[in-house]
Short mmCIF file of C-alpha atoms and ligand atoms in Angstrom, two decimals:
data_model
loop_
_atom_site.label_atom_id
_atom_site.label_comp_id
_atom_site.label_asym_id
_atom_site.label_seq_id
_atom_site.Cartn_x
_atom_site.Cartn_y
_atom_site.Cartn_z
CA UNK A 1 -22.87 12.71 26.10
CA UNK A 2 -24.44 11.61 29.35
CA UNK A 3 -22.24 9.46 31.60
CA UNK A 4 -24.18 6.56 33.09
CA UNK A 5 -23.39 4.68 36.30
CA UNK A 6 -22.02 1.16 35.69
CA UNK A 7 -24.96 -1.19 35.05
CA UNK A 8 -24.92 -4.48 37.00
CA UNK A 9 -23.93 -7.44 34.85
CA UNK A 10 -26.27 -10.29 35.77
CA UNK A 11 -24.85 -13.67 36.63
CA UNK A 12 -25.41 -16.51 34.21
CA UNK A 13 -24.31 -20.10 34.14
CA UNK A 14 -24.31 -20.38 30.35
CA UNK A 15 -22.26 -18.83 27.62
CA UNK A 16 -22.88 -15.12 27.25
CA UNK A 17 -21.84 -11.98 25.40
CA UNK A 18 -21.22 -8.61 27.05
CA UNK A 19 -21.90 -5.98 24.42
CA UNK A 20 -20.33 -2.57 25.01
CA UNK A 21 -22.31 0.65 24.60
CA UNK A 22 -21.46 3.06 23.18
CA UNK A 23 -19.47 1.47 20.36
CA UNK A 24 -18.96 2.00 16.65
CA UNK A 25 -19.49 5.17 14.63
CA UNK A 26 -18.86 8.48 16.38
CA UNK A 27 -20.25 11.81 15.19
CA UNK A 28 -17.01 12.71 13.38
CA UNK A 29 -17.04 9.48 11.37
CA UNK A 30 -20.74 9.80 10.48
CA UNK A 31 -20.02 13.32 9.20
CA UNK A 32 -16.94 12.26 7.20
CA UNK A 33 -18.67 9.31 5.51
CA UNK A 34 -21.75 11.40 4.71
CA UNK A 35 -19.46 14.11 3.31
CA UNK A 36 -18.04 11.69 0.74
CA UNK A 37 -21.51 10.43 -0.19
CA UNK A 38 -22.84 13.97 -0.54
CA UNK A 39 -19.82 15.05 -2.60
CA UNK A 40 -20.47 12.13 -4.95
CA UNK A 41 -24.09 13.28 -5.33
CA UNK A 42 -23.08 16.88 -6.03
CA UNK A 43 -19.97 16.42 -8.19
CA UNK A 44 -20.51 12.89 -9.52
CA UNK A 45 -17.77 10.24 -9.48
CA UNK A 46 -14.88 10.18 -9.27
CA UNK A 47 -14.45 12.19 -6.09
CA UNK A 48 -10.92 12.06 -4.73
CA UNK A 49 -10.26 11.55 -1.02
CA UNK A 50 -6.84 12.25 0.45
CA UNK A 51 -5.98 9.37 2.77
CA UNK A 52 -8.58 6.87 4.06
CA UNK A 53 -11.58 9.03 4.99
CA UNK A 54 -11.69 7.08 8.29
CA UNK A 55 -9.43 4.19 9.28
CA UNK A 56 -11.72 1.31 8.38
CA UNK A 57 -11.25 -1.10 5.50
CA UNK A 58 -14.97 -1.81 5.06
CA UNK A 59 -15.95 1.86 4.95
CA UNK A 60 -13.21 2.61 2.42
CA UNK A 61 -14.17 -0.31 0.14
CA UNK A 62 -17.83 0.60 0.24
CA UNK A 63 -17.11 4.22 -0.72
CA UNK A 64 -14.77 3.05 -3.49
CA UNK A 65 -17.67 1.07 -4.95
CA UNK A 66 -19.71 4.29 -5.02
CA UNK A 67 -17.01 6.17 -6.95
CA UNK A 68 -14.59 7.54 -4.35
CA UNK A 69 -10.89 7.35 -5.27
CA UNK A 70 -8.48 7.28 -2.33
CA UNK A 71 -5.05 8.84 -2.79
CA UNK A 72 -2.22 9.55 -0.37
CA UNK A 73 -1.22 12.92 -1.78
CA UNK A 74 -2.95 15.80 -3.52
CA UNK A 75 -0.37 15.51 -6.35
CA UNK A 76 -2.25 12.34 -7.38
CA UNK A 77 -5.49 14.31 -7.97
CA UNK A 78 -5.97 15.61 -11.54
CA UNK A 79 -5.90 19.43 -11.70
CA UNK A 80 -9.26 21.11 -11.25
CA UNK A 81 -10.94 18.11 -9.60
CA UNK A 82 -12.54 17.80 -6.17
CA UNK A 83 -10.67 16.36 -3.20
CA UNK A 84 -11.89 15.66 0.33
CA UNK A 85 -9.62 15.81 3.33
CA UNK A 86 -10.12 12.97 5.79
CA UNK A 87 -11.52 13.12 9.34
CA UNK A 88 -7.96 13.04 10.74
CA UNK A 89 -7.19 16.56 9.51
CA UNK A 90 -4.37 17.96 7.40
CA UNK A 91 -1.55 20.46 7.84
CA UNK A 92 -1.94 23.96 6.32
CA UNK A 93 0.69 23.00 3.70
CA UNK A 94 -1.74 20.45 2.24
CA UNK A 95 -4.39 23.16 1.77
CA UNK A 96 -1.75 25.29 0.02
CA UNK A 97 -0.71 22.43 -2.31
CA UNK A 98 -4.36 21.85 -3.23
CA UNK A 99 -4.88 25.55 -3.97
CA UNK A 100 -1.77 25.59 -6.22
CA UNK A 101 -3.27 22.76 -8.28
CA UNK A 102 -6.68 24.47 -8.50
CA UNK A 103 -8.39 21.64 -6.66
CA UNK A 104 -11.83 22.12 -5.12
CA UNK A 105 -11.43 21.05 -1.52
CA UNK A 106 -13.95 19.72 0.99
CA UNK A 107 -12.59 19.51 4.50
CA UNK A 108 -14.08 16.57 6.43
CA UNK A 109 -11.69 17.03 9.38
CA UNK A 110 -13.57 16.14 12.57
CA UNK A 111 -14.46 19.35 14.42
CA UNK A 112 -12.82 17.89 17.54
CA UNK A 113 -9.53 17.56 15.66
CA UNK A 114 -9.94 21.12 14.35
CA UNK A 115 -10.32 22.22 17.98
CA UNK A 116 -6.85 20.80 18.75
CA UNK A 117 -5.40 22.52 15.64
CA UNK A 118 -6.81 25.84 16.83
CA UNK A 119 -5.37 25.32 20.31
CA UNK A 120 -1.95 24.62 18.78
CA UNK A 121 -2.10 27.78 16.64
CA UNK A 122 -3.18 29.93 19.62
CA UNK A 123 -0.52 28.63 22.03
CA UNK A 124 2.18 28.94 19.36
CA UNK A 125 1.12 32.54 18.69
CA UNK A 126 1.40 33.24 22.43
CA UNK A 127 4.96 31.88 22.42
CA UNK A 128 4.37 28.56 24.20
CA UNK A 129 6.29 25.36 23.63
CA UNK A 130 3.62 22.75 22.89
CA UNK A 131 4.15 19.13 23.93
CA UNK A 132 1.85 17.09 21.70
CA UNK A 133 1.16 13.64 23.16
CA UNK A 134 0.47 11.27 20.29
CA UNK A 135 1.72 8.49 18.06
CA UNK A 136 4.52 9.33 15.62
CA UNK A 137 3.40 9.08 12.02
CA UNK A 138 -0.34 8.96 12.73
CA UNK A 139 -2.20 11.08 10.17
CA UNK A 140 -3.84 13.26 12.84
CA UNK A 141 -0.51 13.95 14.54
CA UNK A 142 1.12 14.88 11.22
CA UNK A 143 -1.68 17.39 10.60
CA UNK A 144 -1.49 18.98 14.06
CA UNK A 145 2.31 19.20 13.95
CA UNK A 146 2.01 21.04 10.64
CA UNK A 147 0.07 23.89 12.29
CA UNK A 148 3.09 25.10 14.25
CA UNK A 149 6.14 22.93 13.49
CA UNK A 150 8.58 25.29 15.24
CA UNK A 151 6.63 25.23 18.50
CA UNK A 152 5.46 21.60 18.79
CA UNK A 153 7.40 18.63 20.16
CA UNK A 154 5.86 15.19 19.81
CA UNK A 155 5.79 13.07 22.99
CA UNK A 156 5.06 9.45 22.08
CA UNK A 157 4.18 8.01 25.49
CA UNK A 158 5.72 8.13 29.00
CA UNK A 159 9.05 6.64 27.87
CA UNK A 160 9.58 9.58 25.53
CA UNK A 161 9.44 12.21 28.31
CA UNK A 162 13.15 11.88 29.20
CA UNK A 163 14.07 13.16 25.70
CA UNK A 164 11.85 16.24 25.79
CA UNK A 165 13.53 19.66 25.88
CA UNK A 166 11.78 23.05 25.87
CA UNK A 167 12.98 26.61 25.40
CA UNK A 168 11.28 28.05 28.49
CA UNK A 169 10.02 25.62 31.19
CA UNK A 170 7.81 28.47 32.46
CA UNK A 171 5.84 28.58 29.20
CA UNK A 172 4.86 25.10 28.19
CA UNK A 173 1.50 23.43 27.48
CA UNK A 174 0.48 19.87 26.59
CA UNK A 175 -2.07 18.89 23.95
CA UNK A 176 -2.92 15.43 22.66
CA UNK A 177 -4.13 13.31 19.77
CA UNK A 178 -7.90 12.73 20.09
CA UNK A 179 -7.84 8.92 20.08
CA UNK A 180 -5.32 7.95 22.77
CA UNK A 181 -5.67 5.76 25.83
CA UNK A 182 -6.94 8.07 28.59
CA UNK A 183 -4.91 6.28 31.28
CA UNK A 184 -1.65 6.17 29.35
CA UNK A 185 -2.01 9.83 28.41
CA UNK A 186 -2.42 10.81 32.06
CA UNK A 187 0.71 8.76 32.85
CA UNK A 188 2.58 10.78 30.23
CA UNK A 189 1.16 14.05 31.59
CA UNK A 190 2.24 13.12 35.14
CA UNK A 191 5.77 12.41 33.90
CA UNK A 192 5.82 15.71 31.99
CA UNK A 193 4.58 17.61 35.06
CA UNK A 194 7.34 16.06 37.16
CA UNK A 195 9.85 17.37 34.63
CA UNK A 196 8.13 20.72 33.93
CA UNK A 197 6.17 21.72 37.06
CA UNK A 198 4.73 24.80 35.34
CA UNK A 199 3.25 22.76 32.48
CA UNK A 200 -0.32 23.87 31.75
CA UNK A 201 -3.16 21.70 30.47
CA UNK A 202 -5.45 22.29 27.47
CA UNK A 203 -8.64 24.24 28.27
CA UNK A 204 -10.76 21.10 27.69
CA UNK A 205 -10.11 17.41 26.99
CA UNK A 206 -8.37 16.76 23.67
CA UNK A 207 -9.12 13.02 23.86
CA UNK A 208 -12.59 13.10 22.37
CA UNK A 209 -15.89 12.07 23.98
CA UNK A 210 -16.21 9.02 21.68
CA UNK A 211 -12.76 7.66 22.55
CA UNK A 212 -13.37 8.17 26.27
CA UNK A 213 -16.84 6.59 26.27
CA UNK A 214 -15.75 3.52 24.28
CA UNK A 215 -12.80 2.96 26.62
CA UNK A 216 -15.04 3.37 29.68
CA UNK A 217 -17.52 0.77 28.38
CA UNK A 218 -14.68 -1.68 27.71
CA UNK A 219 -13.29 -1.16 31.22
CA UNK A 220 -16.71 -1.96 32.70
CA UNK A 221 -17.04 -5.24 30.87
CA UNK A 222 -13.45 -6.46 30.56
CA UNK A 223 -12.99 -7.85 34.07
CA UNK A 224 -16.02 -10.11 33.54
CA UNK A 225 -14.89 -11.34 30.11
CA UNK A 226 -12.68 -14.33 29.30
CA UNK A 227 -12.21 -12.91 25.82
CA UNK A 228 -12.85 -9.46 24.31
CA UNK A 229 -13.29 -9.03 20.56
CA UNK A 230 -12.71 -5.49 19.32
CA UNK A 231 -13.97 -4.79 15.81
CA UNK A 232 -11.67 -2.38 14.01
CA UNK A 233 -8.96 -2.09 11.39
CA UNK A 234 -5.31 -2.48 12.37
CA UNK A 235 -4.52 1.15 11.47
CA UNK A 236 -7.33 2.55 13.65
CA UNK A 237 -5.78 4.20 16.70
CA UNK A 238 -8.93 4.27 18.82
CA UNK A 239 -9.69 0.60 18.03
CA UNK A 240 -6.15 -0.48 18.97
CA UNK A 241 -6.53 1.40 22.25
CA UNK A 242 -9.77 -0.49 23.02
CA UNK A 243 -7.96 -3.84 22.78
CA UNK A 244 -5.17 -2.51 25.04
CA UNK A 245 -7.65 -1.15 27.58
CA UNK A 246 -9.46 -4.51 27.62
CA UNK A 247 -6.21 -6.36 28.37
CA UNK A 248 -5.20 -3.89 31.09
CA UNK A 249 -8.68 -4.01 32.65
CA UNK A 250 -8.66 -7.76 33.28
CA UNK A 251 -9.94 -9.47 30.14
CA UNK A 252 -8.55 -12.99 29.74
CA UNK A 253 -7.52 -12.07 26.21
CA UNK A 254 -8.39 -9.34 23.72
CA UNK A 255 -8.07 -9.30 19.94
CA UNK A 256 -8.57 -6.61 17.31
CA UNK A 257 -10.35 -8.05 14.27
CA UNK A 258 -11.55 -6.43 11.05
CA UNK A 259 -14.49 -8.82 10.81
CA UNK A 260 -15.79 -12.31 11.59
CA UNK A 261 -13.41 -14.13 9.18
CA UNK A 262 -10.46 -13.08 11.37
CA UNK A 263 -11.84 -14.76 14.50
CA UNK A 264 -9.90 -17.94 15.22
CA UNK A 265 -12.18 -20.71 16.53
CA UNK A 266 -9.49 -21.69 19.09
CA UNK A 267 -9.97 -18.34 20.87
CA UNK A 268 -13.39 -19.55 22.08
CA UNK A 269 -12.12 -22.77 23.68
CA UNK A 270 -12.99 -22.82 27.40
CA UNK A 271 -14.53 -19.34 27.13
CA UNK A 272 -17.86 -18.64 28.84
CA UNK A 273 -18.06 -14.83 28.47
CA UNK A 274 -17.09 -12.87 25.35
CA UNK A 275 -16.99 -9.07 25.41
CA UNK A 276 -17.71 -7.35 22.10
CA UNK A 277 -17.09 -3.75 21.11
CA UNK A 278 -16.07 -1.74 18.06
CA UNK A 279 -13.95 1.29 17.26
CA UNK A 280 -15.33 4.69 16.28
CA UNK A 281 -14.95 4.01 12.54
CA UNK A 282 -16.65 0.58 12.47
CA UNK A 283 -20.09 0.03 10.88
CA UNK A 284 -22.59 -1.68 13.20
CA UNK A 285 -23.31 -4.36 10.58
CA UNK A 286 -19.91 -5.90 11.39
CA UNK A 287 -20.78 -6.15 15.09
CA UNK A 288 -24.10 -7.81 14.26
CA UNK A 289 -22.21 -10.30 12.08
CA UNK A 290 -19.95 -11.20 15.03
CA UNK A 291 -22.97 -11.58 17.34
CA UNK A 292 -24.52 -13.97 14.84
CA UNK A 293 -21.25 -15.94 14.63
CA UNK A 294 -21.13 -16.19 18.42
CA UNK A 295 -24.82 -17.13 18.72
CA UNK A 296 -24.20 -20.04 16.32
CA UNK A 297 -21.59 -21.25 18.84
CA UNK A 298 -23.85 -21.06 21.88
CA UNK A 299 -23.22 -17.45 22.92
CA UNK A 300 -26.83 -16.32 22.49
CA UNK A 301 -27.33 -14.52 25.81
CA UNK A 302 -26.37 -10.91 25.00
CA UNK A 303 -26.15 -8.38 27.84
CA UNK A 304 -25.44 -4.72 27.04
CA UNK A 305 -22.94 -2.88 29.25
CA UNK A 306 -23.70 0.83 28.96
CA UNK A 307 -21.13 3.42 30.03
CA UNK A 308 -22.71 6.54 28.51
CA UNK A 309 -25.37 7.80 26.15
CA UNK A 310 -24.25 9.86 23.18
CA UNK A 311 -26.20 12.57 21.37
CA UNK A 312 -23.34 14.39 19.64
CA UNK A 313 -23.93 15.37 16.01
CA UNK A 314 -21.94 17.53 13.60
CA UNK A 315 -23.22 19.40 10.56
CA UNK A 316 -21.67 18.57 7.18
CA UNK A 317 -18.66 20.60 5.97
CA UNK A 318 -19.82 24.03 4.82
CA UNK A 319 -18.57 23.39 1.25
CA UNK A 320 -21.36 20.79 1.00
CA UNK A 321 -24.17 22.64 2.73
CA UNK A 322 -23.68 25.58 0.34
CA UNK A 323 -23.98 23.43 -2.82
CA UNK A 324 -27.02 21.71 -4.29
CA UNK A 325 -26.84 19.02 -6.99
FE1 LIG B 401 -13.85 12.97 15.95
FE2 LIG B 401 -13.32 11.50 18.09
FE3 LIG B 401 -14.60 10.44 16.08
FE4 LIG B 401 -12.00 11.04 15.83
S1 LIG B 401 -12.90 9.49 17.16
S2 LIG B 401 -13.63 11.43 14.32
S3 LIG B 401 -11.94 12.92 17.06
S4 LIG B 401 -15.35 12.14 17.37
#
C-alpha cells in the first residue's frame, strides 16, 4: 500500500462521475474466491463452504453455479466431504466440530483476520482483558470472540462503553474488527481510554489496509459529490461503512446498492456529480455496469480520485498449495 496525496478534482460544468480508487476486491477476497475455485478443481463439485465465502451476493451466486454449496453450519456438510471456511474466520470450536465429522477443511480466513485472532490468543494468555470493538453478530466478531471467550468483551461502538467492565483496569487492551469505520473506532477508543487510562493499543492497526484505503478515497470525493453510489451487499460491513463515511464527509446523499437495478432514477434528479465506489468484496464488472448506466444518462465525464495504490497479495491456503488435481 502506498498512500497518495489527494489528487485535484478538476472543475467541470457538465455532469460528471468521481470514481474512487482503490475500490472493489481486496487481497483477502481475491484469495478466498480463488480458494473456492481451486478447491473445485482439486476435489470436484460439490465443495461445501461454511457461510458466504465473502459478503457479496454476486460472488456467491457465481460460485454456486460452479458447484460450491453454501451452508451455515458444518453439521450440514456430509461426513468425509470438503468444507472451506470463509474469509471472515471461524472460532476454534468450528475446527473441532469439523474434525469430529471427519471433514477435510480448507481455511480461507483472511490473513489479516488471523492476525487479530493471534493477538487475542496472546493477550488472553498474558492475562489481559480484551475489549473487542466490533459489530455484534458479525461473522468475523463471532470467530474472534471464540478464540478467548472468557477474556474478550465486545464493545459495539462509543455508546456501548458505559456498560464495559473489566477485572483489572491496569491490564486491558483493545482490538477491533477489520472492517470498521476508522473514525468511529477512534471515537470508541477515546471513550475507552477516558474510562480505562491504562488501556493499551494493538501492536499494529486491526482495521485492514483495504478498509482504510477505500474509506480514505470516499472521504476525498464525497464533499464534491451530490450523490455517492456504493456498490456492495447489505450484509457487507466494509461496504456499509463506505456509505456512512460518504454521508459524514459531505456527500449530498449516499446509497448502498447491490447492482444497477437497485438505482432509483429519482436519485439522479438535479444531480451534477455522482461519486462511485465499491466494497472490498465487489467484482469490478458491477462498477463498470453502473458507469455505463450513468453514461447513458449524461454522466460520461469520469474522473478517478486516487487515495492510495495497493500491491498487497496473499498466497492461497496451504491446504491448496500442497495438493495437485
Ligand atoms: Fe482481509 Fe481486509 Fe479484505 Fe477483510 S476487507 S478480507 S480483512 S483485506
